[in-house]
Coordinates of C-alpha atoms and ligand atoms in Angstrom, one line a residue:
X1 CA 30.9 59.8 16.5
X2 CA 31.3 63.1 18.3
X3 CA 35.0 64.1 18.7
X4 CA 36.5 66.8 21.0
X5 CA 37.2 69.1 18.1
X6 CA 33.9 68.7 16.2
X7 CA 31.9 69.3 19.7
X8 CA 34.1 72.6 20.1
X9 CA 32.5 73.8 17.0
X10 CA 29.0 73.1 17.9
X11 CA 29.4 75.2 21.1
X12 CA 29.5 78.4 19.3
X13 CA 26.4 77.4 17.2
X14 CA 22.8 78.4 17.7
X15 CA 21.0 75.4 19.3
X16 CA 18.6 73.5 18.1
X17 CA 20.3 72.1 14.9
X18 CA 20.2 69.3 12.4
X19 CA 23.9 68.0 12.1
X20 CA 24.3 65.6 9.1
X21 CA 27.5 63.3 9.0
X22 CA 27.7 62.7 5.3
X23 CA 30.5 60.4 5.8
X24 CA 28.1 58.0 7.5
X25 CA 25.6 58.7 4.7
X26 CA 28.5 57.3 2.1
X27 CA 29.2 54.4 4.2
X28 CA 25.9 53.5 4.2
X29 CA 25.3 54.0 0.4
X30 CA 28.2 52.2 -0.5
X31 CA 26.7 48.9 1.7
X32 CA 23.4 49.7 -0.4
X33 CA 25.6 49.7 -3.7
X34 CA 27.6 46.5 -2.5
X35 CA 24.6 44.1 -1.4
X36 CA 21.6 45.7 -3.6
X37 CA 22.3 47.5 -6.7
X38 CA 25.2 45.4 -7.4
X39 CA 22.8 42.2 -7.6
X40 CA 20.9 44.1 -9.9
X41 CA 18.1 45.4 -7.8
X42 CA 16.6 48.7 -8.2
X43 CA 16.7 50.9 -4.9
X44 CA 14.3 53.7 -4.8
X45 CA 14.7 56.3 -1.8
X46 CA 11.7 57.3 0.0
X47 CA 12.1 60.8 0.1
X48 CA 9.6 61.5 2.6
X49 CA 12.2 60.4 5.5
X50 CA 14.6 63.2 4.1
X51 CA 14.5 65.9 1.5
X52 CA 17.5 67.9 2.1
X53 CA 19.3 68.7 -1.1
X54 CA 22.9 67.7 -0.1
X55 CA 21.6 64.3 0.9
X56 CA 19.2 63.7 -2.4
X57 CA 22.7 64.6 -4.4
X58 CA 24.7 61.9 -2.6
X59 CA 21.7 59.7 -3.0
X60 CA 21.1 60.0 -6.5
X61 CA 25.1 60.2 -7.3
X62 CA 25.2 56.5 -5.9
X63 CA 22.5 55.2 -8.3
X64 CA 19.4 55.3 -6.6
X65 CA 15.8 56.3 -7.7
X66 CA 13.6 57.5 -5.3
X67 CA 10.0 57.0 -4.1
X68 CA 7.7 60.0 -3.8
X69 CA 4.4 60.5 -2.1
X70 CA 3.3 63.8 -3.3
X71 CA 3.6 65.8 -6.5
X72 CA 5.7 68.3 -4.6
X73 CA 8.1 65.7 -3.7
X74 CA 8.1 64.5 -7.6
X75 CA 9.0 68.0 -8.4
X76 CA 11.7 67.7 -6.1
X77 CA 13.0 64.8 -7.3
X78 CA 12.9 66.3 -10.6
X79 CA 14.8 69.1 -9.9
X80 CA 17.6 67.5 -7.8
X81 CA 18.3 65.6 -11.1
X82 CA 16.6 62.2 -10.6
X83 CA 15.5 61.2 -14.0
X84 CA 12.0 60.3 -14.5
X85 CA 11.8 56.7 -14.8
X86 CA 13.7 56.6 -11.5
X87 CA 10.6 57.9 -9.8
X88 CA 7.9 55.6 -8.2
X89 CA 4.8 57.7 -7.0
X90 CA 2.8 55.9 -4.0
X91 CA 0.3 57.1 -1.6
X92 CA -3.2 56.4 -0.6
X93 CA -4.8 59.4 -1.5
X94 CA -3.2 61.0 -5.0
X95 CA -4.9 64.2 -6.1
X96 CA -5.9 64.8 -9.8
X97 CA -3.1 67.4 -9.9
X98 CA -0.6 65.1 -8.4
X99 CA -1.2 62.5 -10.7
X100 CA -1.0 65.1 -13.6
X101 CA 2.6 66.0 -12.4
X102 CA 3.4 62.4 -12.4
X103 CA 1.7 61.8 -16.0
X104 CA 3.7 65.0 -17.6
X105 CA 6.8 63.5 -16.3
X106 CA 6.3 60.1 -17.3
X107 CA 7.3 58.6 -14.2
X108 CA 8.6 55.1 -14.3
X109 CA 5.6 53.9 -11.9
X110 CA 2.2 54.8 -10.2
X111 CA 1.9 52.6 -7.3
X112 CA -1.8 52.3 -7.3
X113 CA -3.7 51.4 -4.0
X114 CA -7.4 51.5 -5.3
X115 CA -9.5 50.6 -8.3
X116 CA -11.2 54.0 -8.4
X117 CA -7.2 55.4 -8.1
X118 CA -6.7 53.4 -11.2
X119 CA -9.9 54.5 -13.0
X120 CA -9.2 58.0 -12.5
X121 CA -5.5 58.1 -13.5
X122 CA -6.8 56.1 -16.6
X123 CA -9.0 59.2 -17.6
X124 CA -6.4 61.8 -16.5
X125 CA -3.9 59.9 -18.9
X126 CA -6.4 59.8 -21.6
X127 CA -6.9 63.6 -21.3
X128 CA -3.2 64.0 -21.3
X129 CA -2.5 61.8 -24.2
X130 CA -0.4 59.7 -22.2
X131 CA 0.1 56.0 -21.1
X132 CA 0.7 55.4 -17.4
X133 CA 2.8 52.5 -15.9
X134 CA 1.3 51.0 -12.9
X135 CA 2.2 48.9 -9.9
X136 CA -0.8 47.7 -7.8
X137 CA -0.3 47.7 -4.1
X138 CA -1.5 44.6 -2.7
X139 CA -2.2 44.5 0.8
X140 CA -0.5 41.1 1.9
X141 CA -2.0 41.1 5.5
X142 CA 1.4 40.5 7.3
X143 CA 2.4 41.7 10.5
X144 CA 5.5 43.2 10.4
X145 CA 6.0 43.3 14.2
X146 CA 6.9 46.8 14.5
X147 CA 4.8 49.9 16.1
X148 CA 1.0 49.7 15.3
X149 CA 1.4 53.5 13.7
X150 CA 3.8 52.3 11.1
X151 CA 2.7 49.1 10.1
X152 CA 0.7 49.2 6.6
X153 CA 0.3 45.7 5.8
X154 CA -2.6 44.5 7.8
X155 CA -6.3 44.1 6.5
X156 CA -6.8 46.7 8.9
X157 CA -4.7 49.3 7.3
X158 CA -6.0 51.8 4.7
X159 CA -3.3 50.9 2.5
X160 CA -3.5 48.7 -0.8
X161 CA -6.0 46.4 -2.6
X162 CA -7.4 43.5 -0.9
X163 CA -7.3 40.3 -2.8
X164 CA -11.0 40.1 -2.8
X165 CA -10.9 42.9 -5.2
X166 CA -8.5 40.9 -7.6
X167 CA -10.8 39.6 -9.9
X168 CA -12.8 42.8 -10.8
X169 CA -9.2 44.6 -11.2
X170 CA -8.4 41.7 -13.9
X171 CA -11.9 42.1 -15.5
X172 CA -11.4 46.2 -15.9
X173 CA -8.0 46.0 -17.1
X174 CA -8.7 45.6 -20.7
X175 CA -11.2 48.7 -20.6
X176 CA -8.0 51.0 -19.2
X177 CA -6.4 51.5 -22.2
X178 CA -4.0 54.3 -20.8
X179 CA -2.9 52.1 -18.2
X180 CA 0.0 49.4 -18.6
X181 CA 0.0 47.2 -15.9
X182 CA 3.8 46.2 -15.3
X183 CA 3.9 45.2 -11.7
X184 CA 2.9 44.5 -8.1
X185 CA 3.6 46.6 -5.2
X186 CA 3.9 45.7 -1.4
X187 CA 5.0 47.6 1.9
X188 CA 4.0 46.5 5.2
X189 CA 5.7 48.6 7.5
X190 CA 8.9 50.3 9.0
X191 CA 10.9 49.8 11.4
X192 CA 11.4 46.3 10.7
X193 CA 14.3 44.6 11.9
X194 CA 13.2 40.8 12.2
X195 CA 13.5 39.3 8.8
X196 CA 10.6 36.6 9.2
X197 CA 8.2 39.4 8.0
X198 CA 10.2 39.8 4.9
X199 CA 10.1 35.9 4.3
X200 CA 6.1 35.9 4.8
X201 CA 6.4 38.7 1.9
X202 CA 8.4 36.8 -0.5
X203 CA 5.7 34.1 -0.2
X204 CA 2.9 36.6 -0.5
X205 CA 4.9 38.2 -3.7
X206 CA 5.6 34.5 -5.2
X207 CA 1.8 33.9 -4.9
X208 CA 0.7 36.7 -6.7
X209 CA 3.1 36.2 -9.0
X210 CA 1.7 33.5 -10.0
X211 CA -1.8 34.9 -9.8
X212 CA -1.3 37.4 -12.1
X213 CA 0.4 35.6 -14.7
X214 CA -2.7 33.3 -14.7
X215 CA -4.8 36.1 -15.3
X216 CA -2.7 37.0 -18.3
X217 CA -0.9 40.1 -16.7
X218 CA 3.0 39.6 -17.4
X219 CA 4.5 41.3 -14.8
X220 CA 7.8 43.0 -15.3
X221 CA 8.7 44.2 -12.0
X222 CA 7.6 43.2 -8.3
X223 CA 8.5 45.9 -5.7
X224 CA 8.8 45.1 -2.2
X225 CA 8.5 47.9 0.6
X226 CA 8.6 47.2 3.9
X227 CA 11.2 49.4 5.7
X228 CA 14.4 47.8 7.1
X229 CA 14.9 49.4 10.5
X230 CA 17.7 51.1 12.3
X231 CA 19.1 50.5 16.0
X232 CA 17.9 53.5 17.6
X233 CA 19.5 52.2 21.0
X234 CA 22.9 51.5 19.8
X235 CA 23.7 54.3 17.0
X236 CA 27.2 54.3 16.8
X237 CA 28.1 50.6 17.5
X238 CA 25.4 49.6 14.9
X239 CA 25.4 53.0 12.4
X240 CA 25.0 51.1 9.2
X241 CA 22.1 48.7 8.8
X242 CA 22.5 45.0 7.7
X243 CA 21.9 45.4 4.0
X244 CA 23.6 42.0 3.4
X245 CA 21.0 40.3 5.5
X246 CA 18.2 42.2 4.0
X247 CA 19.1 41.9 0.6
X248 CA 20.3 38.2 0.7
X249 CA 16.6 37.3 2.6
X250 CA 14.7 38.4 -0.7
X251 CA 17.6 36.7 -2.9
X252 CA 16.6 33.5 -1.4
X253 CA 13.3 33.7 -1.1
X254 CA 11.7 35.3 -4.0
X255 CA 10.7 33.6 -7.1
X256 CA 10.9 35.2 -10.1
X257 CA 10.2 35.0 -13.4
X258 CA 12.5 35.7 -16.7
X259 CA 13.4 39.0 -16.9
X260 CA 11.4 40.2 -14.4
X261 CA 12.8 43.7 -12.2
X262 CA 13.2 43.9 -8.2
X263 CA 12.6 47.0 -6.7
X264 CA 13.3 48.0 -3.3
X265 CA 12.0 51.6 -1.6
X266 CA 14.1 52.4 1.4
X267 CA 14.2 55.3 3.5
X268 CA 14.9 55.3 7.3
X269 CA 17.7 52.7 6.7
X270 CA 19.6 54.9 4.5
X271 CA 19.5 58.2 6.0
X272 CA 18.5 57.7 9.4
X273 CA 22.3 57.2 11.3
X274 CA 23.8 60.0 9.7
X275 CA 21.5 62.7 11.1
X276 CA 21.5 64.1 14.8
X277 CA 19.7 66.7 16.4
X278 CA 21.7 69.1 18.3
X279 CA 20.0 70.6 21.5
X280 CA 21.6 72.7 24.7
X281 CA 20.2 72.0 28.4
X282 CA 18.2 75.2 29.3
X283 CA 16.9 74.3 32.8
X284 CA 17.5 71.7 35.4
X285 CA 14.1 71.0 37.6
X286 CA 13.7 68.7 40.2
X287 CA 10.4 66.6 40.0
X288 CA 8.7 64.6 42.7
X289 CA 10.1 61.5 41.1
X290 CA 12.6 62.2 38.9
X291 CA 14.5 65.3 37.2
X292 CA 13.7 67.2 34.4
X293 CA 16.5 68.0 31.7
X294 CA 14.7 70.9 29.6
X295 CA 16.5 71.1 26.5
X296 CA 15.7 73.4 23.7
X297 CA 14.9 70.9 21.1
X298 CA 11.2 69.7 21.3
X299 CA 8.7 67.9 19.2
X300 CA 8.6 70.9 17.0
X301 CA 11.9 69.4 15.7
X302 CA 11.9 65.7 16.1
X303 CA 8.2 64.3 16.6
X304 CA 8.7 61.1 16.7
X305 CA 9.0 60.3 20.4
X306 CA 5.4 62.0 20.9
X307 CA 4.0 60.1 17.8
X308 CA 5.3 56.8 17.8
X309 CA 6.5 56.5 21.3
X310 CA 10.2 56.4 19.8
X311 CA 12.9 56.5 21.9
X312 CA 16.0 57.9 20.9
X313 CA 19.4 57.7 22.2
X314 CA 20.4 60.9 24.2
X315 CA 24.3 61.6 23.9
X316 CA 25.8 64.3 26.2
X317 CA 28.2 66.0 24.6
X318 CA 29.9 68.2 27.3
X319 CA 29.5 66.4 30.8
X320 CA 31.8 63.5 32.0
X321 CA 30.0 63.8 35.5
X322 CA 28.5 60.4 37.3
X323 CA 25.2 59.4 36.1
X324 CA 22.1 60.8 37.2
X325 CA 18.1 60.1 35.9
X326 CA 16.4 62.4 34.1
X327 CA 13.2 62.9 31.8
X328 CA 14.6 64.6 29.0
X329 CA 12.2 67.0 27.8
X330 CA 11.6 69.9 25.3
X331 CA 9.9 73.4 25.9
X332 CA 6.6 72.7 23.8
X333 CA 3.2 73.1 25.6
X334 CA 2.5 69.5 25.4
X335 CA 3.2 66.6 27.8
X336 CA 4.4 64.0 25.3
X337 CA 6.8 66.7 24.4
X338 CA 9.4 64.5 26.2
X339 CA 12.5 62.6 24.4
X340 CA 13.3 60.2 27.1
X341 CA 11.5 59.1 30.6
X342 CA 14.2 58.0 33.1
X343 CA 17.2 57.9 31.3
X344 CA 20.5 57.4 32.9
X345 CA 22.9 60.1 31.7
X346 CA 25.9 62.2 32.8
X347 CA 24.7 65.0 35.3
X348 CA 23.9 67.7 33.0
X349 CA 23.6 71.9 33.7
X350 CA 22.5 74.8 31.9
X351 CA 24.2 75.1 28.9
X352 CA 25.5 71.6 28.5
X353 CA 25.1 70.2 24.6
X354 CA 23.4 66.9 23.9
X355 CA 23.0 65.1 20.9
X356 CA 19.9 63.4 20.2
X357 CA 20.8 60.5 17.9
X358 CA 19.6 58.5 14.9
X359 CA 17.3 61.7 13.8
X360 CA 18.5 61.4 9.9
X361 CA 14.8 60.0 9.1
X362 CA 11.2 61.3 9.8
X363 CA 13.2 64.2 11.9
X364 CA 13.8 67.5 10.3
X365 CA 10.9 66.5 7.3
X366 CA 8.2 66.3 10.2
X367 CA 9.3 69.3 11.8
X368 CA 6.9 72.3 12.5
X369 CA 6.6 75.7 13.5
X370 CA 3.9 74.9 16.4
X371 CA 3.9 77.7 19.1
X372 CA 5.6 80.2 16.3
X373 CA 9.0 78.5 17.0
X374 CA 11.9 79.0 14.6
X375 CA 12.9 76.4 12.3
X376 CA 16.5 74.9 13.4
X377 CA 19.3 75.2 11.0
X378 CA 21.0 72.3 9.0
X379 CA 24.7 71.5 9.1
X380 CA 26.6 69.2 7.5
X381 CA 29.7 67.6 8.5
X382 CA 31.4 68.6 5.4
X383 CA 31.0 72.6 6.2
X384 CA 32.6 72.7 9.9
Ligands
PLP401 C1 7.2 55.2 3.6 C2 7.3 54.5 2.8 C3 8.6 53.9 2.5 C4 9.9 54.0 3.3 O1 10.1 53.5 4.5 P1 11.1 53.1 5.4 O2 10.7 52.6 6.6 O3 11.7 54.5 5.8 O4 12.2 52.8 4.7 C5 8.6 52.8 1.2 N1 7.7 52.8 0.5 C6 6.2 53.3 0.7 C7 5.1 52.9 0.1 C8 6.2 54.0 2.0 O5 5.1 54.9 2.3

């Protein structure tokens, strides 16, 4: 991914910075088109993973919609040129103001997560003279076999409506004159590489599809969340996620009724591998049991290791010396500000450049100015 000319261009830049390889993004989107959109599936990009304008533009041009989780994201989606009927609005805690932004824009769908939220949405829609299209998010109680902090579809998670509240939902529906229930929505977690949770999810979706029909609700769409994972350990070999397997799993296991649309929400799998965090080694320190390579990027640029114990591949760009073992750490005053523990990489010295790979999703968007650090710059491959 990083050839000599590119590395030369990196050398003159102030680090750390985010480097986006738009060619990787293009190839990823081609696969999504080929295996998803071509089958008639509707794909919404989860904007919370990355909201850089250039990236949104490419995603829009590829024909994807968006999945927003705040009023700010809805505004940004509209600014980026997405059509309101491509915008889904998810989130367990939408404020009145945010719901009004969505109502005023006539978005495709509010993915509602509680009966109280539906009650409030109905009132707000009535006030604005609107009719909101709603998908109810159901908690399918499925283990996604991923990290605990990114599992969302188990009973103990805060997300979605539990089956025991369904009868109440059906009985209240006729009262909510400003809501139109058009879909069901599921999201079981993120970074899912094993297809079995998706097979289980299809079985649940089929079951709920029947239950809604039996209760007189005609569903126009089924929205299946549960983000396909990426290979953090082998980003060069596996730069494009296996969308063929992902979409065919749903094709094989979903039982749809006449005319029903299928929607997916994908974030990480679309943008994860196109982003890299380029950083410089500041100092080397010999520890008691390890060596520390102290770099100029930290949890302020990439919090995933500190937040989810994520391990990103650290690629040394400017040294081909024999391997040595390091803890690769950032400069922030937190012990969790560590990218890798005990990783074997070519020996590095002050000034060497490293790339922390697979940073396109939940990297830059989660960055902060903690310690009053300046925000890292954004560099696109097409600008170099
Ligand atoms: C975060 C999120 C997504 C995207 O998840 P990825 O794992 O990044 O694909 C999709 N839908 C909902 C409701 C989400 O909260």
